[in-house]
Amino acid sequence: MKNLSYLLWAYALIGLLISVYGMSLVRRYREVAGELETLAGAIRAARGGTGPPSG
Amino acid sequence: MTETGSRVQDRMDAILRRIRNVTTPLAGFGLVAAAYFIVGYAPEEAQQGIVQKIFYGHVASAWASYLSFFITFASSLLYLWKRDRAWDLLALSAAEVGVVFCTAVLLSGPFWGKPIWGTWWTWDARLTTTLVLWLIYVGYLLLRPFAGEGERGARFAAVVGIIGFLDIPLVHLSVRWWRTLHPQPIVMNAQGPQLPPEMLTTLLVALAAFTLLALSFISIRAEIERLRDLAAMLRRRAPREGGG
């Protein structure tokens, strides 16, 4: 089990990197999806329909 | 042409959605399976001991970065040929994912090098060409916003995306062309894979998991860019619809 800490550090860094990137994708996806919803609501409201509640 | 993109874009959206739906859950299973194989199935290498198991994550990350950069390369060529924004968005998405996996290679390598070579880093041909590859695509991502909006910026990015890929054969062949501390290829060589079956199986599982993960990331990242385009289009339309 010599050098086990090197192995654990290597996989911890790979895992951390992949997790952080995955979470950043989710955050960006939610951000743009939210913006789209707001914009679509604004357009619907301008056309005389009802948009989603605006905060 | 549709309102928000070309016919190529619409077809690409459908393909990427299908890829995302398949690869995302499979990548999750694949990573769990890879962890099981690395921890419980692959034997310890006789000379290097347990630290050799870094090999599976290191090589799989390298493969995922090559695959991503290849997608950037092919999409950049197609962009220059067809001038369709869909290819530019795919190239950008794949370059970002490629940089993430290339970073994983550069981070995991030193933890293998230190106990085996006695040093965290050496200006060895393989390590240096990999660092150059990373720098090229980090440059690609950093310079994109400064290259200008629209076709000019996309054209510039496509050229960098193509030139950057030319470093990959250099990375691969560097261990043959120069004296290097880095091991010679033991899977992709003329004699076939030089690994015991348990190690080869583990490597293949890790390669499959990282391939699925890279494809999942690229398809999600491309979808984000596509939605941003759509949002920009709606922002332009919103004032008109409101009578502004």
PDB file of C-alpha atoms in Angstrom:
ATOM      1  CA  MET A   1       0.000   0.000   0.000  1.00  0.00           C
ATOM      2  CA  LYS A   2       3.048   2.243  -0.411  1.00  0.00           C
ATOM      3  CA  ASN A   3       2.199   5.431  -2.336  1.00  0.00           C
ATOM      4  CA  LEU A   4      -1.524   5.068  -1.710  1.00  0.00           C
ATOM      5  CA  SER A   5      -1.806   8.788  -0.952  1.00  0.00           C
ATOM      6  CA  TYR A   6      -0.533   9.663  -4.455  1.00  0.00           C
ATOM      7  CA  LEU A   7      -3.220   7.445  -5.969  1.00  0.00           C
ATOM      8  CA  LEU A   8      -5.939   8.980  -3.811  1.00  0.00           C
ATOM      9  CA  TRP A   9      -4.824  12.537  -4.588  1.00  0.00           C
ATOM     10  CA  ALA A  10      -4.740  11.870  -8.332  1.00  0.00           C
ATOM     11  CA  TYR A  11      -8.267  10.458  -8.406  1.00  0.00           C
ATOM     12  CA  ALA A  12      -9.536  13.103  -5.966  1.00  0.00           C
ATOM     13  CA  LEU A  13      -8.330  15.836  -8.324  1.00  0.00           C
ATOM     14  CA  ILE A  14      -9.793  14.147 -11.416  1.00  0.00           C
ATOM     15  CA  GLY A  15     -13.101  13.651  -9.578  1.00  0.00           C
ATOM     16  CA  LEU A  16     -13.158  17.207  -8.277  1.00  0.00           C
ATOM     17  CA  LEU A  17     -12.414  18.665 -11.695  1.00  0.00           C
ATOM     18  CA  ILE A  18     -15.136  16.632 -13.392  1.00  0.00           C
ATOM     19  CA  SER A  19     -17.669  17.413 -10.644  1.00  0.00           C
ATOM     20  CA  VAL A  20     -16.958  21.151 -10.687  1.00  0.00           C
ATOM     21  CA  TYR A  21     -17.234  21.260 -14.479  1.00  0.00           C
ATOM     22  CA  GLY A  22     -20.449  19.210 -14.421  1.00  0.00           C
ATOM     23  CA  MET A  23     -21.948  21.560 -11.834  1.00  0.00           C
ATOM     24  CA  SER A  24     -20.907  24.607 -13.861  1.00  0.00           C
ATOM     25  CA  LEU A  25     -22.735  23.129 -16.875  1.00  0.00           C
ATOM     26  CA  VAL A  26     -25.878  22.617 -14.772  1.00  0.00           C
ATOM     27  CA  ARG A  27     -25.653  26.191 -13.424  1.00  0.00           C
ATOM     28  CA  ARG A  28     -25.201  27.694 -16.913  1.00  0.00           C
ATOM     29  CA  TYR A  29     -28.017  25.540 -18.303  1.00  0.00           C
ATOM     30  CA  ARG A  30     -30.418  26.676 -15.558  1.00  0.00           C
ATOM     31  CA  GLU A  31     -29.359  30.292 -16.008  1.00  0.00           C
ATOM     32  CA  VAL A  32     -30.071  30.379 -19.743  1.00  0.00           C
ATOM     33  CA  ALA A  33     -33.255  28.318 -19.383  1.00  0.00           C
ATOM     34  CA  GLY A  34     -34.497  30.813 -16.769  1.00  0.00           C
ATOM     35  CA  GLU A  35     -33.664  33.734 -19.045  1.00  0.00           C
ATOM     36  CA  LEU A  36     -35.513  32.099 -21.928  1.00  0.00           C
ATOM     37  CA  GLU A  37     -38.573  31.603 -19.768  1.00  0.00           C
ATOM     38  CA  THR A  38     -38.535  35.264 -18.711  1.00  0.00           C
ATOM     39  CA  LEU A  39     -38.121  36.456 -22.309  1.00  0.00           C
ATOM     40  CA  ALA A  40     -40.864  34.173 -23.593  1.00  0.00           C
ATOM     41  CA  GLY A  41     -43.136  35.468 -20.820  1.00  0.00           C
ATOM     42  CA  ALA A  42     -42.356  39.060 -21.739  1.00  0.00           C
ATOM     43  CA  ILE A  43     -43.188  38.386 -25.388  1.00  0.00           C
ATOM     44  CA  ARG A  44     -46.412  36.621 -24.488  1.00  0.00           C
ATOM     45  CA  ALA A  45     -47.371  39.507 -22.192  1.00  0.00           C
ATOM     46  CA  ALA A  46     -46.609  42.033 -24.937  1.00  0.00           C
ATOM     47  CA  ARG A  47     -48.892  40.128 -27.269  1.00  0.00           C
ATOM     48  CA  GLY A  48     -51.668  40.453 -24.731  1.00  0.00           C
ATOM     49  CA  GLY A  49     -51.362  37.019 -23.171  1.00  0.00           C
ATOM     50  CA  THR A  50     -50.201  36.357 -19.648  1.00  0.00           C
ATOM     51  CA  GLY A  51     -46.558  35.870 -18.916  1.00  0.00           C
ATOM     52  CA  PRO A  52     -45.040  34.104 -15.935  1.00  0.00           C
ATOM     53  CA  PRO A  53     -44.868  36.058 -12.667  1.00  0.00           C
ATOM     54  CA  SER A  54     -41.873  38.383 -12.794  1.00  0.00           C
ATOM     55  CA  GLY A  55     -40.310  38.089  -9.362  1.00  0.00           C
TER      56      GLY A  55
ATOM     57  CA  MET B   1     -33.426  28.164 -42.685  1.00  0.00           C
ATOM     58  CA  THR B   2     -35.527  28.163 -39.553  1.00  0.00           C
ATOM     59  CA  GLU B   3     -35.977  31.286 -37.447  1.00  0.00           C
ATOM     60  CA  THR B   4     -33.291  30.531 -34.893  1.00  0.00           C
ATOM     61  CA  GLY B   5     -30.822  28.490 -36.867  1.00  0.00           C
ATOM     62  CA  SER B   6     -30.026  26.539 -39.983  1.00  0.00           C
ATOM     63  CA  ARG B   7     -31.336  23.157 -41.007  1.00  0.00           C
ATOM     64  CA  VAL B   8     -27.921  21.787 -40.012  1.00  0.00           C
ATOM     65  CA  GLN B   9     -28.440  23.307 -36.556  1.00  0.00           C
ATOM     66  CA  ASP B  10     -31.877  21.712 -36.209  1.00  0.00           C
ATOM     67  CA  ARG B  11     -30.552  18.313 -37.249  1.00  0.00           C
ATOM     68  CA  MET B  12     -27.540  18.696 -34.968  1.00  0.00           C
ATOM     69  CA  ASP B  13     -29.843  19.648 -32.061  1.00  0.00           C
ATOM     70  CA  ALA B  14     -31.820  16.446 -32.547  1.00  0.00           C
ATOM     71  CA  ILE B  15     -28.654  14.322 -32.720  1.00  0.00           C
ATOM     72  CA  LEU B  16     -27.067  16.001 -29.685  1.00  0.00           C
ATOM     73  CA  ARG B  17     -30.285  15.597 -27.686  1.00  0.00           C
ATOM     74  CA  ARG B  18     -30.295  11.886 -28.469  1.00  0.00           C
ATOM     75  CA  ILE B  19     -26.586  11.601 -27.583  1.00  0.00           C
ATOM     76  CA  ARG B  20     -27.184  13.454 -24.318  1.00  0.00           C
ATOM     77  CA  ASN B  21     -30.144  11.284 -23.337  1.00  0.00           C
ATOM     78  CA  VAL B  22     -28.150   8.109 -23.926  1.00  0.00           C
ATOM     79  CA  THR B  23     -24.666   9.099 -22.747  1.00  0.00           C
ATOM     80  CA  THR B  24     -25.507  10.989 -19.543  1.00  0.00           C
ATOM     81  CA  PRO B  25     -27.016   8.063 -17.569  1.00  0.00           C
ATOM     82  CA  LEU B  26     -24.572   5.600 -19.158  1.00  0.00           C
ATOM     83  CA  ALA B  27     -21.614   7.798 -18.168  1.00  0.00           C
ATOM     84  CA  GLY B  28     -22.836   7.647 -14.549  1.00  0.00           C
ATOM     85  CA  PHE B  29     -22.973   3.850 -14.632  1.00  0.00           C
ATOM     86  CA  GLY B  30     -19.678   3.749 -16.508  1.00  0.00           C
ATOM     87  CA  LEU B  31     -17.855   5.820 -13.880  1.00  0.00           C
ATOM     88  CA  VAL B  32     -19.155   3.603 -11.079  1.00  0.00           C
ATOM     89  CA  ALA B  33     -18.103   0.506 -13.044  1.00  0.00           C
ATOM     90  CA  ALA B  34     -14.668   2.023 -13.769  1.00  0.00           C
ATOM     91  CA  ALA B  35     -14.175   2.779 -10.069  1.00  0.00           C
ATOM     92  CA  TYR B  36     -15.096  -0.817  -9.216  1.00  0.00           C
ATOM     93  CA  PHE B  37     -12.696  -2.245 -11.817  1.00  0.00           C
ATOM     94  CA  ILE B  38      -9.827   0.050 -10.792  1.00  0.00           C
ATOM     95  CA  VAL B  39     -10.217  -0.638  -7.071  1.00  0.00           C
ATOM     96  CA  GLY B  40     -11.374  -4.244  -7.030  1.00  0.00           C
ATOM     97  CA  TYR B  41     -10.451  -5.956 -10.284  1.00  0.00           C
ATOM     98  CA  ALA B  42      -7.202  -4.582 -11.728  1.00  0.00           C
ATOM     99  CA  PRO B  43      -4.154  -6.170 -10.118  1.00  0.00           C
ATOM    100  CA  GLU B  44      -1.319  -4.166  -8.588  1.00  0.00           C
ATOM    101  CA  GLU B  45       1.579  -3.776 -10.971  1.00  0.00           C
ATOM    102  CA  ALA B  46       4.609  -5.755  -9.708  1.00  0.00           C
ATOM    103  CA  GLN B  47       7.216  -2.962  -9.827  1.00  0.00           C
ATOM    104  CA  GLN B  48       5.219   0.246  -9.343  1.00  0.00           C
ATOM    105  CA  GLY B  49       2.657  -1.075  -6.888  1.00  0.00           C
ATOM    106  CA  ILE B  50      -0.704   0.529  -6.272  1.00  0.00           C
ATOM    107  CA  VAL B  51       0.261   3.938  -7.666  1.00  0.00           C
ATOM    108  CA  GLN B  52       0.245   2.441 -11.187  1.00  0.00           C
ATOM    109  CA  LYS B  53      -3.569   2.457 -10.951  1.00  0.00           C
ATOM    110  CA  ILE B  54      -3.415   6.186 -11.740  1.00  0.00           C
ATOM    111  CA  PHE B  55      -2.784   4.890 -15.287  1.00  0.00           C
ATOM    112  CA  TYR B  56      -6.503   4.149 -15.893  1.00  0.00           C
ATOM    113  CA  GLY B  57      -7.799   7.626 -15.040  1.00  0.00           C
ATOM    114  CA  HIS B  58      -4.781   9.325 -16.617  1.00  0.00           C
ATOM    115  CA  VAL B  59      -5.013   7.516 -19.969  1.00  0.00           C
ATOM    116  CA  ALA B  60      -8.819   7.718 -20.081  1.00  0.00           C
ATOM    117  CA  SER B  61      -8.637  11.493 -19.473  1.00  0.00           C
ATOM    118  CA  ALA B  62      -6.035  11.816 -22.236  1.00  0.00           C
ATOM    119  CA  TRP B  63      -8.244   9.837 -24.619  1.00  0.00           C
ATOM    120  CA  ALA B  64     -11.305  11.976 -23.746  1.00  0.00           C
ATOM    121  CA  SER B  65      -9.312  15.158 -24.397  1.00  0.00           C
ATOM    122  CA  TYR B  66      -8.044  13.841 -27.767  1.00  0.00           C
ATOM    123  CA  LEU B  67     -11.595  12.885 -28.748  1.00  0.00           C
ATOM    124  CA  SER B  68     -12.909  16.325 -27.760  1.00  0.00           C
ATOM    125  CA  PHE B  69     -10.128  18.134 -29.612  1.00  0.00           C
ATOM    126  CA  PHE B  70     -10.777  15.944 -32.646  1.00  0.00           C
ATOM    127  CA  ILE B  71     -14.422  17.048 -32.577  1.00  0.00           C
ATOM    128  CA  THR B  72     -13.208  20.669 -32.377  1.00  0.00           C
ATOM    129  CA  PHE B  73     -10.869  20.035 -35.317  1.00  0.00           C
ATOM    130  CA  ALA B  74     -13.531  18.373 -37.496  1.00  0.00           C
ATOM    131  CA  SER B  75     -16.194  20.957 -36.583  1.00  0.00           C
ATOM    132  CA  SER B  76     -13.779  23.805 -37.303  1.00  0.00           C
ATOM    133  CA  LEU B  77     -13.033  22.370 -40.746  1.00  0.00           C
ATOM    134  CA  LEU B  78     -16.759  21.998 -41.393  1.00  0.00           C
ATOM    135  CA  TYR B  79     -17.354  25.566 -40.216  1.00  0.00           C
ATOM    136  CA  LEU B  80     -14.750  26.953 -42.602  1.00  0.00           C
ATOM    137  CA  TRP B  81     -16.291  24.904 -45.406  1.00  0.00           C
ATOM    138  CA  LYS B  82     -20.017  25.415 -44.738  1.00  0.00           C
ATOM    139  CA  ARG B  83     -19.949  28.654 -42.696  1.00  0.00           C
ATOM    140  CA  ASP B  84     -22.766  27.289 -40.536  1.00  0.00           C
ATOM    141  CA  ARG B  85     -22.810  28.556 -36.942  1.00  0.00           C
ATOM    142  CA  ALA B  86     -23.864  25.112 -35.704  1.00  0.00           C
ATOM    143  CA  TRP B  87     -20.336  23.794 -36.397  1.00  0.00           C
ATOM    144  CA  ASP B  88     -18.740  26.739 -34.625  1.00  0.00           C
ATOM    145  CA  LEU B  89     -20.839  26.104 -31.502  1.00  0.00           C
ATOM    146  CA  LEU B  90     -19.929  22.420 -31.520  1.00  0.00           C
ATOM    147  CA  ALA B  91     -16.223  23.255 -31.947  1.00  0.00           C
ATOM    148  CA  LEU B  92     -16.338  25.666 -29.001  1.00  0.00           C
ATOM    149  CA  SER B  93     -18.182  23.172 -26.784  1.00  0.00           C
ATOM    150  CA  ALA B  94     -15.771  20.342 -27.556  1.00  0.00           C
ATOM    151  CA  ALA B  95     -12.722  22.587 -27.002  1.00  0.00           C
ATOM    152  CA  GLU B  96     -13.941  23.495 -23.513  1.00  0.00           C
ATOM    153  CA  VAL B  97     -14.548  19.848 -22.605  1.00  0.00           C
ATOM    154  CA  GLY B  98     -11.159  18.910 -24.104  1.00  0.00           C
ATOM    155  CA  VAL B  99      -9.439  21.459 -21.871  1.00  0.00           C
ATOM    156  CA  VAL B 100     -11.156  19.983 -18.795  1.00  0.00           C
ATOM    157  CA  PHE B 101      -9.896  16.461 -19.584  1.00  0.00           C
ATOM    158  CA  CYS B 102      -6.449  17.711 -20.610  1.00  0.00           C
ATOM    159  CA  THR B 103      -6.282  19.483 -17.218  1.00  0.00           C
ATOM    160  CA  ALA B 104      -7.115  16.128 -15.593  1.00  0.00           C
ATOM    161  CA  VAL B 105      -4.166  14.575 -17.458  1.00  0.00           C
ATOM    162  CA  LEU B 106      -1.790  17.324 -16.354  1.00  0.00           C
ATOM    163  CA  LEU B 107      -3.004  17.123 -12.745  1.00  0.00           C
ATOM    164  CA  SER B 108      -2.948  13.341 -12.393  1.00  0.00           C
ATOM    165  CA  GLY B 109       0.405  12.812 -14.155  1.00  0.00           C
ATOM    166  CA  PRO B 110       2.593  14.440 -11.474  1.00  0.00           C
ATOM    167  CA  PHE B 111       1.053  12.216  -8.774  1.00  0.00           C
ATOM    168  CA  TRP B 112       2.275   9.224 -10.754  1.00  0.00           C
ATOM    169  CA  GLY B 113       5.587  10.830 -11.703  1.00  0.00           C
ATOM    170  CA  LYS B 114       6.660  11.806  -8.195  1.00  0.00           C
ATOM    171  CA  PRO B 115       6.809   8.302  -6.670  1.00  0.00           C
ATOM    172  CA  ILE B 116       8.089   6.630  -9.870  1.00  0.00           C
ATOM    173  CA  TRP B 117      10.437   9.225 -11.423  1.00  0.00           C
ATOM    174  CA  GLY B 118      11.186  11.102  -8.218  1.00  0.00           C
ATOM    175  CA  THR B 119       9.934  14.408  -9.609  1.00  0.00           C
ATOM    176  CA  TRP B 120       6.560  16.121 -10.000  1.00  0.00           C
ATOM    177  CA  TRP B 121       7.410  17.546 -13.398  1.00  0.00           C
ATOM    178  CA  THR B 122      10.146  17.331 -15.994  1.00  0.00           C
ATOM    179  CA  TRP B 123      10.469  19.120 -19.333  1.00  0.00           C
ATOM    180  CA  ASP B 124      10.200  15.817 -21.093  1.00  0.00           C
ATOM    181  CA  ALA B 125       8.883  15.693 -24.692  1.00  0.00           C
ATOM    182  CA  ARG B 126       5.532  14.051 -23.826  1.00  0.00           C
ATOM    183  CA  LEU B 127       4.840  16.309 -20.861  1.00  0.00           C
ATOM    184  CA  THR B 128       5.877  19.455 -22.694  1.00  0.00           C
ATOM    185  CA  THR B 129       3.851  18.733 -25.846  1.00  0.00           C
ATOM    186  CA  THR B 130       0.804  17.958 -23.648  1.00  0.00           C
ATOM    187  CA  LEU B 131       1.254  21.253 -21.804  1.00  0.00           C
ATOM    188  CA  VAL B 132       1.522  23.030 -25.183  1.00  0.00           C
ATOM    189  CA  LEU B 133      -1.703  21.315 -26.300  1.00  0.00           C
ATOM    190  CA  TRP B 134      -3.454  22.543 -23.133  1.00  0.00           C
ATOM    191  CA  LEU B 135      -2.113  26.083 -23.623  1.00  0.00           C
ATOM    192  CA  ILE B 136      -3.274  26.188 -27.258  1.00  0.00           C
ATOM    193  CA  TYR B 137      -6.857  25.307 -26.361  1.00  0.00           C
ATOM    194  CA  VAL B 138      -6.921  27.475 -23.227  1.00  0.00           C
ATOM    195  CA  GLY B 139      -5.780  30.259 -25.579  1.00  0.00           C
ATOM    196  CA  TYR B 140      -8.568  29.291 -27.985  1.00  0.00           C
ATOM    197  CA  LEU B 141     -11.150  29.710 -25.204  1.00  0.00           C
ATOM    198  CA  LEU B 142      -9.638  32.887 -23.723  1.00  0.00           C
ATOM    199  CA  LEU B 143      -9.109  34.671 -27.035  1.00  0.00           C
ATOM    200  CA  ARG B 144     -12.519  33.846 -28.510  1.00  0.00           C
ATOM    201  CA  PRO B 145     -14.327  36.782 -26.878  1.00  0.00           C
ATOM    202  CA  PHE B 146     -11.621  39.160 -28.142  1.00  0.00           C
ATOM    203  CA  ALA B 147     -11.694  37.848 -31.707  1.00  0.00           C
ATOM    204  CA  GLY B 148     -14.967  39.633 -32.355  1.00  0.00           C
ATOM    205  CA  GLU B 149     -18.582  38.612 -32.573  1.00  0.00           C
ATOM    206  CA  GLY B 150     -20.038  36.807 -35.535  1.00  0.00           C
ATOM    207  CA  GLU B 151     -18.241  35.308 -38.473  1.00  0.00           C
ATOM    208  CA  ARG B 152     -14.858  36.968 -37.961  1.00  0.00           C
ATOM    209  CA  GLY B 153     -14.407  35.572 -34.448  1.00  0.00           C
ATOM    210  CA  ALA B 154     -15.699  32.160 -35.466  1.00  0.00           C
ATOM    211  CA  ARG B 155     -13.320  32.033 -38.437  1.00  0.00           C
ATOM    212  CA  PHE B 156     -10.354  32.936 -36.231  1.00  0.00           C
ATOM    213  CA  ALA B 157     -11.387  30.302 -33.657  1.00  0.00           C
ATOM    214  CA  ALA B 158     -11.763  27.655 -36.379  1.00  0.00           C
ATOM    215  CA  VAL B 159      -8.211  28.276 -37.607  1.00  0.00           C
ATOM    216  CA  VAL B 160      -6.814  27.966 -34.053  1.00  0.00           C
ATOM    217  CA  GLY B 161      -8.955  24.844 -33.506  1.00  0.00           C
ATOM    218  CA  ILE B 162      -7.445  23.218 -36.578  1.00  0.00           C
ATOM    219  CA  ILE B 163      -3.835  24.245 -35.914  1.00  0.00           C
ATOM    220  CA  GLY B 164      -4.113  23.163 -32.254  1.00  0.00           C
ATOM    221  CA  PHE B 165      -5.101  19.656 -33.237  1.00  0.00           C
ATOM    222  CA  LEU B 166      -1.854  19.234 -35.179  1.00  0.00           C
ATOM    223  CA  ASP B 167      -0.121  19.012 -31.785  1.00  0.00           C
ATOM    224  CA  ILE B 168      -1.875  15.715 -30.963  1.00  0.00           C
ATOM    225  CA  PRO B 169       0.149  13.497 -33.341  1.00  0.00           C
ATOM    226  CA  LEU B 170       3.207  15.248 -31.916  1.00  0.00           C
ATOM    227  CA  VAL B 171       2.093  14.381 -28.352  1.00  0.00           C
ATOM    228  CA  HIS B 172       1.493  10.769 -29.351  1.00  0.00           C
ATOM    229  CA  LEU B 173       4.727  10.328 -31.279  1.00  0.00           C
ATOM    230  CA  SER B 174       6.901  12.359 -28.880  1.00  0.00           C
ATOM    231  CA  VAL B 175       7.780   9.231 -26.877  1.00  0.00           C
ATOM    232  CA  ARG B 176       9.140   7.587 -30.046  1.00  0.00           C
ATOM    233  CA  TRP B 177      10.930  10.607 -31.485  1.00  0.00           C
ATOM    234  CA  TRP B 178      12.723  11.848 -28.377  1.00  0.00           C
ATOM    235  CA  ARG B 179      14.419  10.279 -25.373  1.00  0.00           C
ATOM    236  CA  THR B 180      11.816  10.488 -22.670  1.00  0.00           C
ATOM    237  CA  LEU B 181      11.002   9.372 -19.142  1.00  0.00           C
ATOM    238  CA  HIS B 182       7.388   8.792 -20.128  1.00  0.00           C
ATOM    239  CA  PRO B 183       6.527   5.133 -20.881  1.00  0.00           C
ATOM    240  CA  GLN B 184       6.135   4.031 -24.512  1.00  0.00           C
ATOM    241  CA  PRO B 185       2.555   3.368 -25.708  1.00  0.00           C
ATOM    242  CA  ILE B 186       1.513  -0.042 -24.398  1.00  0.00           C
ATOM    243  CA  VAL B 187      -1.941  -0.209 -25.938  1.00  0.00           C
ATOM    244  CA  MET B 188      -1.715   1.560 -29.296  1.00  0.00           C
ATOM    245  CA  ASN B 189       1.440   0.001 -30.690  1.00  0.00           C
ATOM    246  CA  ALA B 190       2.350  -2.230 -33.609  1.00  0.00           C
ATOM    247  CA  GLN B 191       2.496  -5.413 -31.493  1.00  0.00           C
ATOM    248  CA  GLY B 192      -0.984  -4.851 -30.067  1.00  0.00           C
ATOM    249  CA  PRO B 193      -1.843  -4.158 -26.409  1.00  0.00           C
ATOM    250  CA  GLN B 194       0.985  -5.180 -24.047  1.00  0.00           C
ATOM    251  CA  LEU B 195      -1.144  -5.430 -20.919  1.00  0.00           C
ATOM    252  CA  PRO B 196      -2.387  -8.379 -18.844  1.00  0.00           C
ATOM    253  CA  PRO B 197      -6.089  -9.092 -19.614  1.00  0.00           C
ATOM    254  CA  GLU B 198      -7.346  -7.723 -16.247  1.00  0.00           C
ATOM    255  CA  MET B 199      -5.517  -4.437 -16.767  1.00  0.00           C
ATOM    256  CA  LEU B 200      -6.675  -4.182 -20.383  1.00  0.00           C
ATOM    257  CA  THR B 201     -10.307  -4.821 -19.389  1.00  0.00           C
ATOM    258  CA  THR B 202     -10.098  -2.160 -16.665  1.00  0.00           C
ATOM    259  CA  LEU B 203      -8.567   0.299 -19.097  1.00  0.00           C
ATOM    260  CA  LEU B 204     -11.317  -0.376 -21.665  1.00  0.00           C
ATOM    261  CA  VAL B 205     -14.029   0.179 -19.026  1.00  0.00           C
ATOM    262  CA  ALA B 206     -12.378   3.471 -17.993  1.00  0.00           C
ATOM    263  CA  LEU B 207     -12.029   4.527 -21.647  1.00  0.00           C
ATOM    264  CA  ALA B 208     -15.711   3.769 -22.300  1.00  0.00           C
ATOM    265  CA  ALA B 209     -16.822   5.699 -19.184  1.00  0.00           C
ATOM    266  CA  PHE B 210     -14.725   8.772 -20.019  1.00  0.00           C
ATOM    267  CA  THR B 211     -15.828   8.672 -23.677  1.00  0.00           C
ATOM    268  CA  LEU B 212     -19.487   8.683 -22.599  1.00  0.00           C
ATOM    269  CA  LEU B 213     -18.801  11.465 -20.101  1.00  0.00           C
ATOM    270  CA  ALA B 214     -17.022  13.604 -22.696  1.00  0.00           C
ATOM    271  CA  LEU B 215     -19.862  13.137 -25.214  1.00  0.00           C
ATOM    272  CA  SER B 216     -22.425  13.962 -22.539  1.00  0.00           C
ATOM    273  CA  PHE B 217     -20.547  17.142 -21.523  1.00  0.00           C
ATOM    274  CA  ILE B 218     -20.098  18.241 -25.149  1.00  0.00           C
ATOM    275  CA  SER B 219     -23.782  17.741 -25.989  1.00  0.00           C
ATOM    276  CA  ILE B 220     -24.914  19.654 -22.855  1.00  0.00           C
ATOM    277  CA  ARG B 221     -22.397  22.447 -23.502  1.00  0.00           C
ATOM    278  CA  ALA B 222     -23.552  22.752 -27.127  1.00  0.00           C
ATOM    279  CA  GLU B 223     -27.174  22.909 -25.971  1.00  0.00           C
ATOM    280  CA  ILE B 224     -26.273  25.793 -23.628  1.00  0.00           C
ATOM    281  CA  GLU B 225     -24.717  27.742 -26.525  1.00  0.00           C
ATOM    282  CA  ARG B 226     -27.761  27.009 -28.659  1.00  0.00           C
ATOM    283  CA  LEU B 227     -30.110  28.276 -25.909  1.00  0.00           C
ATOM    284  CA  ARG B 228     -27.951  31.400 -25.534  1.00  0.00           C
ATOM    285  CA  ASP B 229     -28.396  32.071 -29.254  1.00  0.00           C
ATOM    286  CA  LEU B 230     -32.136  31.606 -28.841  1.00  0.00           C
ATOM    287  CA  ALA B 231     -32.168  33.981 -25.851  1.00  0.00           C
ATOM    288  CA  ALA B 232     -30.264  36.599 -27.857  1.00  0.00           C
ATOM    289  CA  MET B 233     -32.801  36.259 -30.663  1.00  0.00           C
ATOM    290  CA  LEU B 234     -35.698  36.658 -28.212  1.00  0.00           C
ATOM    291  CA  ARG B 235     -34.023  39.685 -26.580  1.00  0.00           C
ATOM    292  CA  ARG B 236     -33.885  41.344 -29.990  1.00  0.00           C
ATOM    293  CA  ARG B 237     -37.526  40.478 -30.600  1.00  0.00           C
ATOM    294  CA  ALA B 238     -38.903  41.376 -27.145  1.00  0.00           C
ATOM    295  CA  PRO B 239     -38.754  45.193 -27.558  1.00  0.00           C
ATOM    296  CA  ARG B 240     -40.393  44.935 -31.008  1.00  0.00           C
ATOM    297  CA  GLU B 241     -43.192  42.757 -29.668  1.00  0.00           C
ATOM    298  CA  GLY B 242     -43.668  45.225 -26.827  1.00  0.00           C
ATOM    299  CA  GLY B 243     -43.978  48.059 -29.328  1.00  0.00           C
ATOM    300  CA  GLY B 244     -40.555  49.460 -28.349  1.00  0.00           C
TER     301      GLY B 244
END
